mmCIF file of C-alpha atoms in Angstrom:
data_model
loop_
_atom_site.group_PDB
_atom_site.id
_atom_site.type_symbol
_atom_site.label_atom_id
_atom_site.label_comp_id
_atom_site.label_asym_id
_atom_site.label_seq_id
_atom_site.Cartn_x
_atom_site.Cartn_y
_atom_site.Cartn_z
ATOM 1 C CA MET M 1 20.814 -23.326 13.878
ATOM 2 C CA SER M 2 23.190 -23.820 16.847
ATOM 3 C CA VAL M 3 23.602 -21.167 19.530
ATOM 4 C CA LYS M 4 27.170 -20.623 18.342
ATOM 5 C CA LYS M 5 26.035 -19.945 14.775
ATOM 6 C CA ILE M 6 23.293 -17.586 15.937
ATOM 7 C CA VAL M 7 25.785 -15.550 17.974
ATOM 8 C CA LEU M 8 28.216 -15.486 15.049
ATOM 9 C CA ALA M 9 25.448 -14.333 12.711
ATOM 10 C CA ALA M 10 24.541 -11.536 15.083
ATOM 11 C CA LEU M 11 28.138 -10.344 15.252
ATOM 12 C CA LEU M 12 28.944 -10.661 11.575
ATOM 13 C CA GLY M 13 25.587 -9.946 9.922
ATOM 14 C CA PRO M 14 25.863 -6.160 9.572
ATOM 15 C CA LEU M 15 29.573 -6.442 8.705
ATOM 16 C CA LEU M 16 28.806 -8.956 5.965
ATOM 17 C CA LEU M 17 26.104 -6.682 4.685
ATOM 18 C CA LEU M 18 28.497 -3.754 4.495
ATOM 19 C CA ALA M 19 31.349 -5.800 3.035
ATOM 20 C CA ALA M 20 29.103 -7.209 0.357
ATOM 21 C CA CYS M 21 27.959 -3.839 -0.906
ATOM 22 C CA ALA M 22 29.960 -0.877 0.312
ATOM 23 C CA PRO M 23 33.492 -0.804 -1.108
ATOM 24 C CA GLY M 24 32.609 -2.308 -4.463
ATOM 25 C CA GLY M 25 29.143 -0.858 -4.926
ATOM 26 C CA ALA M 26 30.099 2.384 -6.622
ATOM 27 C CA GLY M 27 32.785 0.664 -8.675
ATOM 28 C CA ARG M 28 30.363 -1.921 -10.002
ATOM 29 C CA ARG M 29 27.955 0.826 -10.950
ATOM 30 C CA SER M 30 30.602 2.754 -12.908
ATOM 31 C CA GLN M 31 31.659 -0.382 -14.801
ATOM 32 C CA HIS M 32 28.213 -1.117 -16.169
ATOM 33 C CA GLY M 33 26.701 2.365 -16.056
ATOM 34 C CA ALA M 34 26.804 2.940 -19.810
ATOM 35 C CA ASP M 35 25.133 -0.378 -20.587
ATOM 36 C CA ALA M 36 22.542 0.186 -17.853
ATOM 37 C CA ALA M 37 21.640 3.606 -19.201
ATOM 38 C CA LYS M 38 21.327 2.260 -22.730
ATOM 39 C CA TYR M 39 19.343 -0.889 -22.063
ATOM 40 C CA GLY M 40 17.478 0.019 -18.900
ATOM 41 C CA GLY M 41 18.865 -2.732 -16.653
ATOM 42 C CA PRO M 42 22.053 -3.667 -14.803
ATOM 43 C CA ALA M 43 24.620 -6.082 -16.120
ATOM 44 C CA ARG M 44 24.942 -7.329 -12.543
ATOM 45 C CA PHE M 45 22.598 -6.677 -9.635
ATOM 46 C CA VAL M 46 23.971 -5.008 -6.501
ATOM 47 C CA HIS M 47 22.717 -6.186 -3.085
ATOM 48 C CA PRO M 48 21.337 -4.776 -0.896
ATOM 49 C CA GLY M 49 19.973 -2.361 -3.438
ATOM 50 C CA VAL M 50 16.228 -1.870 -3.006
ATOM 51 C CA VAL M 51 15.723 1.776 -1.965
ATOM 52 C CA VAL M 52 18.535 1.555 0.596
ATOM 53 C CA GLY M 53 22.071 0.371 -0.133
ATOM 54 C CA GLY M 54 24.769 -1.220 1.987
ATOM 55 C CA ALA M 55 26.868 1.917 2.411
ATOM 56 C CA GLN M 56 23.768 3.875 3.386
ATOM 57 C CA LEU M 57 22.999 1.303 6.069
ATOM 58 C CA ALA M 58 26.587 1.610 7.314
ATOM 59 C CA THR M 59 26.174 5.386 7.520
ATOM 60 C CA VAL M 60 22.979 4.941 9.530
ATOM 61 C CA ARG M 61 24.802 2.644 11.962
ATOM 62 C CA ARG M 62 27.554 5.212 12.470
ATOM 63 C CA LYS M 63 25.151 8.120 12.920
ATOM 64 C CA VAL M 64 22.968 6.281 15.420
ATOM 65 C CA ALA M 65 25.950 4.942 17.379
ATOM 66 C CA ALA M 66 27.342 8.475 17.614
ATOM 67 C CA GLY M 67 23.988 9.835 18.800
ATOM 68 C CA GLN M 68 23.753 12.284 15.891
ATOM 69 C CA GLU M 69 20.499 13.928 14.851
ATOM 70 C CA PRO M 70 18.106 13.462 13.166
ATOM 71 C CA TRP M 71 19.161 9.812 12.911
ATOM 72 C CA LYS M 72 19.146 9.128 16.643
ATOM 73 C CA SER M 73 15.581 10.414 17.068
ATOM 74 C CA ALA M 74 14.486 8.617 13.912
ATOM 75 C CA PHE M 75 15.922 5.350 15.189
ATOM 76 C CA GLU M 76 14.300 5.759 18.606
ATOM 77 C CA ALA M 77 10.934 6.455 16.965
ATOM 78 C CA MET M 78 11.278 3.297 14.901
ATOM 79 C CA ARG M 79 12.333 1.232 17.916
ATOM 80 C CA ARG M 80 9.336 2.474 19.921
ATOM 81 C CA SER M 81 6.854 1.637 17.163
ATOM 82 C CA ARG M 82 4.593 -1.402 17.329
ATOM 83 C CA TYR M 83 6.421 -2.812 14.299
ATOM 84 C CA ALA M 84 9.586 -3.192 16.369
ATOM 85 C CA ALA M 85 8.020 -5.260 19.149
ATOM 86 C CA PRO M 86 10.094 -8.369 19.961
ATOM 87 C CA GLY M 87 6.884 -10.381 20.170
ATOM 88 C CA TYR M 88 5.323 -9.033 16.991
ATOM 89 C CA THR M 89 2.930 -11.659 15.624
ATOM 90 C CA PRO M 90 2.161 -11.887 11.887
ATOM 91 C CA HIS M 91 -1.334 -12.720 10.670
ATOM 92 C CA PRO M 92 -1.000 -14.309 7.231
ATOM 93 C CA ALA M 93 -4.015 -15.071 5.059
ATOM 94 C CA ALA M 94 -4.395 -17.383 2.077
ATOM 95 C CA VAL M 95 -6.625 -14.938 0.193
ATOM 96 C CA VAL M 96 -6.284 -11.190 0.671
ATOM 97 C CA ALA M 97 -9.533 -9.651 -0.580
ATOM 98 C CA CYS M 98 -9.317 -5.861 -0.671
ATOM 99 C CA ALA M 99 -12.347 -3.921 -1.841
ATOM 100 C CA SER M 100 -12.065 -0.222 -2.654
ATOM 101 C CA ASN M 101 -11.911 2.018 0.416
ATOM 102 C CA HIS M 102 -12.414 -0.900 2.764
ATOM 103 C CA GLY M 103 -9.612 -2.007 5.060
ATOM 104 C CA ALA M 104 -10.468 -5.658 5.525
ATOM 105 C CA PRO M 105 -8.495 -7.279 8.352
ATOM 106 C CA ALA M 106 -6.305 -9.357 6.018
ATOM 107 C CA CYS M 107 -5.459 -6.286 3.938
ATOM 108 C CA VAL M 108 -4.376 -4.252 6.949
ATOM 109 C CA ALA M 109 -2.488 -7.205 8.432
ATOM 110 C CA GLU M 110 -0.562 -7.820 5.216
ATOM 111 C CA ARG M 111 0.586 -4.209 4.860
ATOM 112 C CA GLU M 112 1.519 -3.950 8.516
ATOM 113 C CA ASP M 113 3.316 -7.294 8.589
ATOM 114 C CA ALA M 114 5.383 -6.283 5.560
ATOM 115 C CA ILE M 115 6.351 -3.011 7.261
ATOM 116 C CA ALA M 116 7.158 -4.969 10.426
ATOM 117 C CA ALA M 117 9.473 -7.274 8.472
ATOM 118 C CA TYR M 118 11.247 -4.219 7.052
ATOM 119 C CA THR M 119 11.383 -2.530 10.451
ATOM 120 C CA GLN M 120 12.917 -5.594 12.079
ATOM 121 C CA ALA M 121 15.426 -5.853 9.211
ATOM 122 C CA LEU M 122 16.503 -2.249 9.784
ATOM 123 C CA LEU M 123 16.735 -2.847 13.530
ATOM 124 C CA TRP M 124 18.990 -5.833 12.904
ATOM 125 C CA SER M 125 21.137 -3.835 10.495
ATOM 126 C CA VAL M 126 21.606 -0.999 12.977
ATOM 127 C CA THR M 127 21.989 -2.965 16.214
ATOM 128 C CA GLY M 128 23.320 -6.339 15.088
ATOM 129 C CA GLU M 129 20.829 -8.026 17.433
ATOM 130 C CA ALA M 130 19.945 -11.428 15.973
ATOM 131 C CA ARG M 131 16.456 -11.429 17.495
ATOM 132 C CA HIS M 132 15.445 -8.766 14.988
ATOM 133 C CA ALA M 133 16.838 -10.772 12.095
ATOM 134 C CA ARG M 134 14.951 -13.849 13.250
ATOM 135 C CA LYS M 135 11.742 -11.859 13.619
ATOM 136 C CA SER M 136 11.999 -10.354 10.150
ATOM 137 C CA VAL M 137 12.545 -13.784 8.623
ATOM 138 C CA GLN M 138 9.756 -15.294 10.734
ATOM 139 C CA ILE M 139 7.249 -12.723 9.461
ATOM 140 C CA MET M 140 8.242 -13.243 5.826
ATOM 141 C CA ASP M 141 8.180 -17.006 6.128
ATOM 142 C CA ALA M 142 4.746 -16.962 7.776
ATOM 143 C CA TRP M 143 3.262 -15.227 4.735
ATOM 144 C CA ALA M 144 5.243 -17.263 2.210
ATOM 145 C CA LYS M 145 3.739 -20.463 3.629
ATOM 146 C CA VAL M 146 0.144 -19.238 3.442
ATOM 147 C CA VAL M 147 -0.730 -16.517 0.934
ATOM 148 C CA LYS M 148 -2.040 -17.611 -2.463
ATOM 149 C CA ARG M 149 -3.710 -14.674 -4.151
ATOM 150 C CA HIS M 150 -5.188 -11.172 -3.921
ATOM 151 C CA THR M 151 -8.726 -10.399 -5.031
ATOM 152 C CA LYS M 152 -11.308 -7.579 -5.414
ATOM 153 C CA ASN M 153 -10.954 -4.029 -6.704
ATOM 154 C CA ASP M 154 -7.816 -2.951 -4.890
ATOM 155 C CA ALA M 155 -5.806 -6.117 -5.471
ATOM 156 C CA ASP M 156 -3.193 -4.361 -7.622
ATOM 157 C CA LEU M 157 -2.709 -1.510 -5.168
ATOM 158 C CA GLN M 158 -2.661 -3.820 -2.155
ATOM 159 C CA THR M 159 0.038 -6.016 -3.664
ATOM 160 C CA ALA M 160 2.002 -2.880 -4.515
ATOM 161 C CA TRP M 161 1.883 -1.506 -0.983
ATOM 162 C CA ALA M 162 2.768 -4.796 0.684
ATOM 163 C CA GLY M 163 5.108 -5.994 -2.061
ATOM 164 C CA SER M 164 7.297 -2.900 -1.925
ATOM 165 C CA SER M 165 7.922 -3.397 1.813
ATOM 166 C CA TRP M 166 8.451 -7.164 1.399
ATOM 167 C CA ALA M 167 11.128 -6.515 -1.225
ATOM 168 C CA ARG M 168 13.025 -4.047 0.978
ATOM 169 C CA ALA M 169 12.954 -6.386 3.960
ATOM 170 C CA ALA M 170 13.964 -9.423 1.939
ATOM 171 C CA GLU M 171 16.790 -7.571 0.237
ATOM 172 C CA ILE M 172 18.426 -6.542 3.511
ATOM 173 C CA MET M 173 18.037 -9.953 5.107
ATOM 174 C CA HIS M 174 19.142 -12.011 2.109
ATOM 175 C CA ALA M 175 22.182 -9.809 1.519
ATOM 176 C CA GLY M 176 23.631 -10.194 4.985
ATOM 177 C CA TYR M 177 21.853 -12.636 7.289
ATOM 178 C CA PRO M 178 23.079 -16.234 6.980
ATOM 179 C CA GLY M 179 20.267 -17.512 9.211
ATOM 180 C CA TRP M 180 17.665 -17.211 6.449
ATOM 181 C CA ASP M 181 17.916 -20.712 5.059
ATOM 182 C CA ALA M 182 17.849 -21.429 1.344
ATOM 183 C CA ALA M 183 14.536 -23.278 1.369
ATOM 184 C CA SER M 184 12.772 -20.394 3.091
ATOM 185 C CA VAL M 185 14.330 -17.869 0.740
ATOM 186 C CA MET M 186 13.141 -19.880 -2.250
ATOM 187 C CA ARG M 187 9.637 -20.138 -0.781
ATOM 188 C CA PHE M 188 9.548 -16.359 -0.339
ATOM 189 C CA LYS M 189 10.743 -15.790 -3.897
ATOM 190 C CA TRP M 190 8.037 -18.113 -5.163
ATOM 191 C CA MET M 191 5.463 -16.158 -3.159
ATOM 192 C CA LEU M 192 6.520 -12.891 -4.797
ATOM 193 C CA ARG M 193 6.382 -14.402 -8.270
ATOM 194 C CA LYS M 194 3.002 -16.077 -7.887
ATOM 195 C CA ALA M 195 1.017 -13.850 -5.495
ATOM 196 C CA TYR M 196 2.456 -10.378 -6.200
ATOM 197 C CA LEU M 197 4.229 -9.860 -9.530
ATOM 198 C CA PRO M 198 1.209 -10.625 -11.762
ATOM 199 C CA ALA M 199 -0.796 -7.917 -9.985
ATOM 200 C CA VAL M 200 1.865 -5.199 -9.832
ATOM 201 C CA THR M 201 2.660 -5.597 -13.534
ATOM 202 C CA ALA M 202 -0.989 -5.355 -14.628
ATOM 203 C CA ASN M 203 -2.214 -2.678 -17.041
ATOM 204 C CA VAL M 204 -3.763 0.275 -15.173
ATOM 205 C CA ALA M 205 -3.220 2.991 -17.782
ATOM 206 C CA ASP M 206 -6.385 5.006 -17.108
ATOM 207 C CA TYR M 207 -6.246 4.703 -13.310
ATOM 208 C CA ASN M 208 -5.006 7.551 -11.132
ATOM 209 C CA GLY M 209 -1.239 7.628 -11.565
ATOM 210 C CA ASN M 210 -0.367 6.788 -7.960
ATOM 211 C CA TRP M 211 -1.479 3.226 -8.746
ATOM 212 C CA GLU M 212 1.013 2.570 -11.522
ATOM 213 C CA LEU M 213 3.842 4.388 -9.749
ATOM 214 C CA THR M 214 3.328 2.399 -6.547
ATOM 215 C CA MET M 215 2.972 -0.834 -8.525
ATOM 216 C CA THR M 216 6.230 -0.035 -10.316
ATOM 217 C CA ASP M 217 7.919 0.672 -6.984
ATOM 218 C CA ALA M 218 7.012 -2.850 -5.863
ATOM 219 C CA ALA M 219 7.894 -4.427 -9.197
ATOM 220 C CA ILE M 220 11.391 -2.954 -9.446
ATOM 221 C CA GLY M 221 12.132 -3.893 -5.837
ATOM 222 C CA MET M 222 11.066 -7.477 -6.466
ATOM 223 C CA ALA M 223 13.054 -7.502 -9.712
ATOM 224 C CA VAL M 224 16.259 -6.672 -7.840
ATOM 225 C CA PHE M 225 15.647 -9.229 -5.095
ATOM 226 C CA LEU M 226 14.722 -11.900 -7.675
ATOM 227 C CA GLU M 227 17.478 -10.755 -10.057
ATOM 228 C CA ASP M 228 14.873 -10.588 -12.813
ATOM 229 C CA ARG M 229 16.257 -8.368 -15.561
ATOM 230 C CA THR M 230 13.050 -8.511 -17.620
ATOM 231 C CA VAL M 231 10.868 -7.150 -14.799
ATOM 232 C CA PHE M 232 13.525 -4.553 -13.962
ATOM 233 C CA GLU M 233 13.603 -3.239 -17.519
ATOM 234 C CA GLN M 234 9.810 -3.240 -17.709
ATOM 235 C CA SER M 235 9.735 -1.170 -14.525
ATOM 236 C CA VAL M 236 12.202 1.337 -15.932
ATOM 237 C CA ARG M 237 10.070 1.733 -19.054
ATOM 238 C CA ARG M 238 6.928 2.277 -16.976
ATOM 239 C CA TYR M 239 8.691 4.924 -14.883
ATOM 240 C CA ARG M 240 9.919 6.737 -17.970
ATOM 241 C CA ALA M 241 6.399 6.777 -19.399
ATOM 242 C CA ARG M 242 4.336 7.537 -16.284
ATOM 243 C CA VAL M 243 6.399 10.144 -14.421
ATOM 244 C CA PRO M 244 6.230 12.732 -17.262
ATOM 245 C CA ALA M 245 2.485 12.051 -17.531
ATOM 246 C CA TYR M 246 1.951 12.576 -13.795
ATOM 247 C CA PHE M 247 4.034 15.678 -12.985
ATOM 248 C CA TYR M 248 3.665 18.574 -15.429
ATOM 249 C CA LEU M 249 6.366 20.825 -16.920
ATOM 250 C CA SER M 250 5.645 23.714 -19.257
ATOM 251 C CA SER M 251 7.985 22.102 -21.778
ATOM 252 C CA ASP M 252 5.323 19.377 -22.199
ATOM 253 C CA GLY M 253 3.105 21.892 -24.024
ATOM 254 C CA LYS M 254 -0.182 23.528 -23.096
ATOM 255 C CA LEU M 255 -1.618 20.250 -21.825
ATOM 256 C CA PRO M 256 -0.156 17.467 -19.688
ATOM 257 C CA LYS M 257 1.025 14.304 -21.351
ATOM 258 C CA PRO M 258 -1.780 11.705 -21.464
ATOM 259 C CA PRO M 259 -1.477 8.592 -19.301
ATOM 260 C CA PRO M 260 0.733 6.164 -21.234
ATOM 261 C CA GLY M 261 -1.146 3.468 -23.100
ATOM 262 C CA GLY M 262 -4.508 4.847 -22.018
ATOM 263 C CA THR M 263 -7.576 6.327 -23.652
ATOM 264 C CA ILE M 264 -7.526 9.755 -21.981
ATOM 265 C CA THR M 265 -6.156 12.070 -24.662
ATOM 266 C CA LYS M 266 -8.600 14.928 -25.336
ATOM 267 C CA ARG M 267 -8.549 18.289 -23.477
ATOM 268 C CA ALA M 268 -11.844 17.764 -21.653
ATOM 269 C CA ALA M 269 -10.964 14.207 -20.638
ATOM 270 C CA LEU M 270 -7.532 15.308 -19.400
ATOM 271 C CA SER M 271 -9.080 18.080 -17.321
ATOM 272 C CA THR M 272 -11.447 15.582 -15.716
ATOM 273 C CA TYR M 273 -8.559 13.170 -15.153
ATOM 274 C CA TRP M 274 -6.640 15.992 -13.456
ATOM 275 C CA PHE M 275 -9.602 16.535 -11.101
ATOM 276 C CA GLY M 276 -11.009 19.525 -12.954
ATOM 277 C CA GLN M 277 -7.761 21.457 -13.297
ATOM 278 C CA ARG M 278 -7.551 23.512 -16.495
ATOM 279 C CA ALA M 279 -4.463 25.642 -15.913
ATOM 280 C CA PHE M 280 -1.081 23.986 -15.545
ATOM 281 C CA ALA M 281 2.160 25.090 -13.895
ATOM 282 C CA ASP M 282 5.547 23.476 -13.391
ATOM 283 C CA GLY M 283 5.350 20.774 -10.745
ATOM 284 C CA LEU M 284 1.585 20.327 -10.728
ATOM 285 C CA GLY M 285 0.547 16.692 -10.351
ATOM 286 C CA GLN M 286 -2.309 14.691 -11.815
ATOM 287 C CA GLU M 287 -3.815 14.276 -8.320
ATOM 288 C CA THR M 288 -2.934 17.687 -6.845
ATOM 289 C CA CYS M 289 -6.586 18.735 -6.883
ATOM 290 C CA ARG M 290 -7.640 15.421 -5.369
ATOM 291 C CA ASN M 291 -5.483 15.748 -2.263
ATOM 292 C CA PHE M 292 -1.827 15.940 -1.297
ATOM 293 C CA MET M 293 -1.953 12.503 0.323
ATOM 294 C CA HIS M 294 -2.031 10.829 -3.087
ATOM 295 C CA ILE M 295 0.559 13.257 -4.438
ATOM 296 C CA GLY M 296 2.746 12.181 -1.530
ATOM 297 C CA TYR M 297 2.279 8.526 -2.423
ATOM 298 C CA SER M 298 3.388 9.332 -5.961
ATOM 299 C CA LEU M 299 6.409 11.365 -4.880
ATOM 300 C CA ALA M 300 7.488 8.557 -2.546
ATOM 301 C CA SER M 301 7.022 5.755 -5.061
ATOM 302 C CA THR M 302 8.757 7.786 -7.782
ATOM 303 C CA ALA M 303 11.669 8.266 -5.399
ATOM 304 C CA HIS M 304 11.767 4.573 -4.495
ATOM 305 C CA ILE M 305 11.882 3.537 -8.148
ATOM 306 C CA ALA M 306 14.618 6.011 -9.008
ATOM 307 C CA GLU M 307 16.637 5.206 -5.873
ATOM 308 C CA THR M 308 16.473 1.464 -6.504
ATOM 309 C CA ALA M 309 17.480 1.992 -10.138
ATOM 310 C CA TRP M 310 20.313 4.296 -9.050
ATOM 311 C CA HIS M 311 21.718 1.612 -6.779
ATOM 312 C CA GLN M 312 21.665 -0.703 -9.800
ATOM 313 C CA GLY M 313 23.476 1.742 -12.087
ATOM 314 C CA VAL M 314 20.508 3.328 -13.865
ATOM 315 C CA ASP M 315 20.205 7.094 -13.305
ATOM 316 C CA LEU M 316 16.509 7.838 -13.625
ATOM 317 C CA TYR M 317 16.873 10.908 -11.431
ATOM 318 C CA THR M 318 18.864 12.974 -13.917
ATOM 319 C CA GLU M 319 16.410 12.246 -16.732
ATOM 320 C CA GLU M 320 13.627 14.045 -14.845
ATOM 321 C CA ALA M 321 15.543 16.170 -12.327
ATOM 322 C CA GLU M 322 13.777 19.443 -13.155
ATOM 323 C CA ARG M 323 10.369 17.782 -13.194
ATOM 324 C CA LEU M 324 10.992 16.164 -9.806
ATOM 325 C CA ARG M 325 12.467 19.322 -8.283
ATOM 326 C CA SER M 326 9.491 21.351 -9.481
ATOM 327 C CA ALA M 327 7.007 18.800 -8.147
ATOM 328 C CA LEU M 328 8.635 18.748 -4.724
ATOM 329 C CA GLU M 329 8.886 22.522 -4.400
ATOM 330 C CA PHE M 330 5.368 23.142 -5.740
ATOM 331 C CA HIS M 331 3.674 20.815 -3.281
ATOM 332 C CA ALA M 332 5.960 21.523 -0.326
ATOM 333 C CA ARG M 333 5.088 25.241 -0.574
ATOM 334 C CA TYR M 334 1.368 24.605 -0.246
ATOM 335 C CA GLN M 335 1.758 21.787 2.271
ATOM 336 C CA LEU M 336 3.595 24.302 4.451
ATOM 337 C CA GLY M 337 0.561 26.577 4.332
ATOM 338 C CA ALA M 338 0.878 28.959 1.380
ATOM 339 C CA ALA M 339 -2.526 30.125 0.156
ATOM 340 C CA ALA M 340 -3.648 28.451 -3.050
ATOM 341 C CA PRO M 341 -4.396 30.897 -5.897
ATOM 342 C CA SER M 342 -7.812 30.794 -7.509
ATOM 343 C CA TRP M 343 -6.528 29.073 -10.638
ATOM 344 C CA LEU M 344 -5.249 26.127 -8.567
ATOM 345 C CA CYS M 345 -7.964 23.647 -7.583
ATOM 346 C CA GLY M 346 -10.462 26.503 -7.265
ATOM 347 C CA GLY M 347 -8.305 28.036 -4.541
ATOM 348 C CA LYS M 348 -8.551 25.010 -2.246
ATOM 349 C CA VAL M 349 -5.955 22.303 -1.713
ATOM 350 C CA VAL M 350 -6.135 19.407 0.744
ATOM 351 C CA ARG M 351 -2.853 19.458 2.687
ATOM 352 C CA THR M 352 -2.519 15.809 3.673
ATOM 353 C CA MET M 353 0.973 14.860 2.489
ATOM 354 C CA GLY M 354 2.670 12.179 4.547
ATOM 355 C CA PRO M 355 6.376 11.457 5.255
ATOM 356 C CA ASP M 356 7.163 11.292 1.546
ATOM 357 C CA VAL M 357 10.009 13.651 0.582
ATOM 358 C CA GLU M 358 13.222 12.390 2.214
ATOM 359 C CA VAL M 359 14.447 10.086 -0.565
ATOM 360 C CA LEU M 360 13.979 12.585 -3.398
ATOM 361 C CA LEU M 361 15.428 15.402 -1.291
ATOM 362 C CA ASN M 362 18.475 13.297 -0.433
ATOM 363 C CA HIS M 363 19.318 12.727 -4.076
ATOM 364 C CA LEU M 364 18.392 16.054 -5.654
ATOM 365 C CA GLN M 365 19.990 18.120 -2.897
ATOM 366 C CA GLY M 366 22.606 15.743 -1.504
ATOM 367 C CA ARG M 367 23.928 14.207 -4.728
ATOM 368 C CA MET M 368 22.924 16.676 -7.435
ATOM 369 C CA HIS M 369 23.337 19.819 -5.272
ATOM 370 C CA LEU M 370 20.061 21.378 -6.410
ATOM 371 C CA ARG M 371 18.321 23.955 -4.232
ATOM 372 C CA LEU M 372 15.017 22.842 -2.716
ATOM 373 C CA PRO M 373 14.347 25.304 0.115
ATOM 374 C CA GLN M 374 10.625 24.562 0.480
ATOM 375 C CA THR M 375 11.169 20.803 0.446
ATOM 376 C CA LEU M 376 13.952 21.062 2.999
ATOM 377 C CA ARG M 377 11.681 23.093 5.285
ATOM 378 C CA LEU M 378 8.946 20.496 4.952
ATOM 379 C CA ALA M 379 11.326 17.585 5.604
ATOM 380 C CA GLU M 380 12.718 19.282 8.706
ATOM 381 C CA LYS M 381 9.202 19.966 9.953
ATOM 382 C CA GLN M 382 8.210 16.305 9.502
ATOM 383 C CA ARG M 383 11.334 14.783 11.053
ATOM 384 C CA PRO M 384 11.689 12.205 12.252
ATOM 385 C CA ALA M 385 9.499 10.896 9.444
ATOM 386 C CA GLY M 386 7.801 7.693 10.519
ATOM 387 C CA THR M 387 5.524 5.469 8.449
ATOM 388 C CA ASP M 388 2.247 5.897 6.600
ATOM 389 C CA ASP M 389 1.363 2.291 7.527
ATOM 390 C CA LEU M 390 1.104 1.502 3.808
ATOM 391 C CA PHE M 391 4.502 1.448 2.084
ATOM 392 C CA VAL M 392 6.606 4.393 3.322
ATOM 393 C CA ALA M 393 8.647 3.809 6.457
ATOM 394 C CA TRP M 394 11.535 5.366 8.406
ATOM 395 C CA GLU M 395 13.013 7.433 5.586
ATOM 396 C CA THR M 396 14.557 10.093 7.818
ATOM 397 C CA LEU M 397 16.581 7.261 9.324
ATOM 398 C CA THR M 398 17.661 5.768 6.009
ATOM 399 C CA HIS M 399 17.922 8.795 3.702
ATOM 400 C CA ALA M 400 18.186 12.096 5.557
ATOM 401 C CA GLY M 401 21.540 13.579 4.563
ATOM 402 C CA ASN M 402 22.713 10.169 3.356
ATOM 403 C CA PRO M 403 23.963 10.460 -0.241
ATOM 404 C CA SER M 404 26.262 7.456 0.181
ATOM 405 C CA ALA M 405 27.026 5.323 -2.837
ATOM 406 C CA ALA M 406 25.350 1.945 -3.149
#
């Protein structure tokens, strides 16, 4: 690309991104909303529309430029991170072999490189500096040229963690950066289809629910970027089946719903699956008595799925608003330090939740005007929320008080 074109891309990139998605985004959603709700997929995909939309990115630019909080601090934290380094070097691998509970170098590198690509994409969107756009594309292209497959026990989860970040980065760059050439874009799309989609759409019915929710987060993000209606609709169906089986409401009955498509159906088996829990209250999660870290993963991935669907005209939030509100408030209360009663996990909970509540809070409070006092306290305590180095990154920046339309 010539120097003149690079400069032009830097000046126009964020404006093109906003023009492509801001004024018409909400209108497009209203035109096909009924069909989307009925069939589970959009009549036309909106870009960028994987977790963060064009108007949201425009809001972030305005807030940061005006020095407003918490966006200014969130942006500075992102810019100071190692993922934002101008000289960031990706480390692609042909085979990513991830055994359970073992962070092999290729596994760590893949997750971090995907977050770096997303970080650089956000930096480009906010600042308009072309070096960040080039770096994001460079990282994605490095992996697209090399990676072939994922192996060992955690292959599905690994592809979910990395794939969700890849999809968010690719969506921002493809929607607004003309310097990502067509051949490279096609190579990246082929990578997602061959090395990621088969794993994140695998059957994991009897696994802990954070697996399927995180896999679905990655799958729906890839579906939007690839404009694959079939994968999108499959992701919506998996969300609608898994979320009610993961977060409990008393309206479900005396026992939680069994994992969809699985073999765990009897009382004793369900109690074991819920880590020994035998009493159930609104908002309790399948992994609450494991630790709040995995609950956080599930809250974040649930939010990502619903937010991506919302940008595409499918309102998954409203379908489970009370379930999601209860789950947030239940876990935020104990994460903030409330003593666990004896009936809950034997009176002991492991308070290890990460930066996982901003996206759900933004929608339930900011768009639906529900009260979530405990969740708001937790979000404010965690701000500026950074990254878990797996698949959650910079969500105070993108979603704190940002109920903008797609």
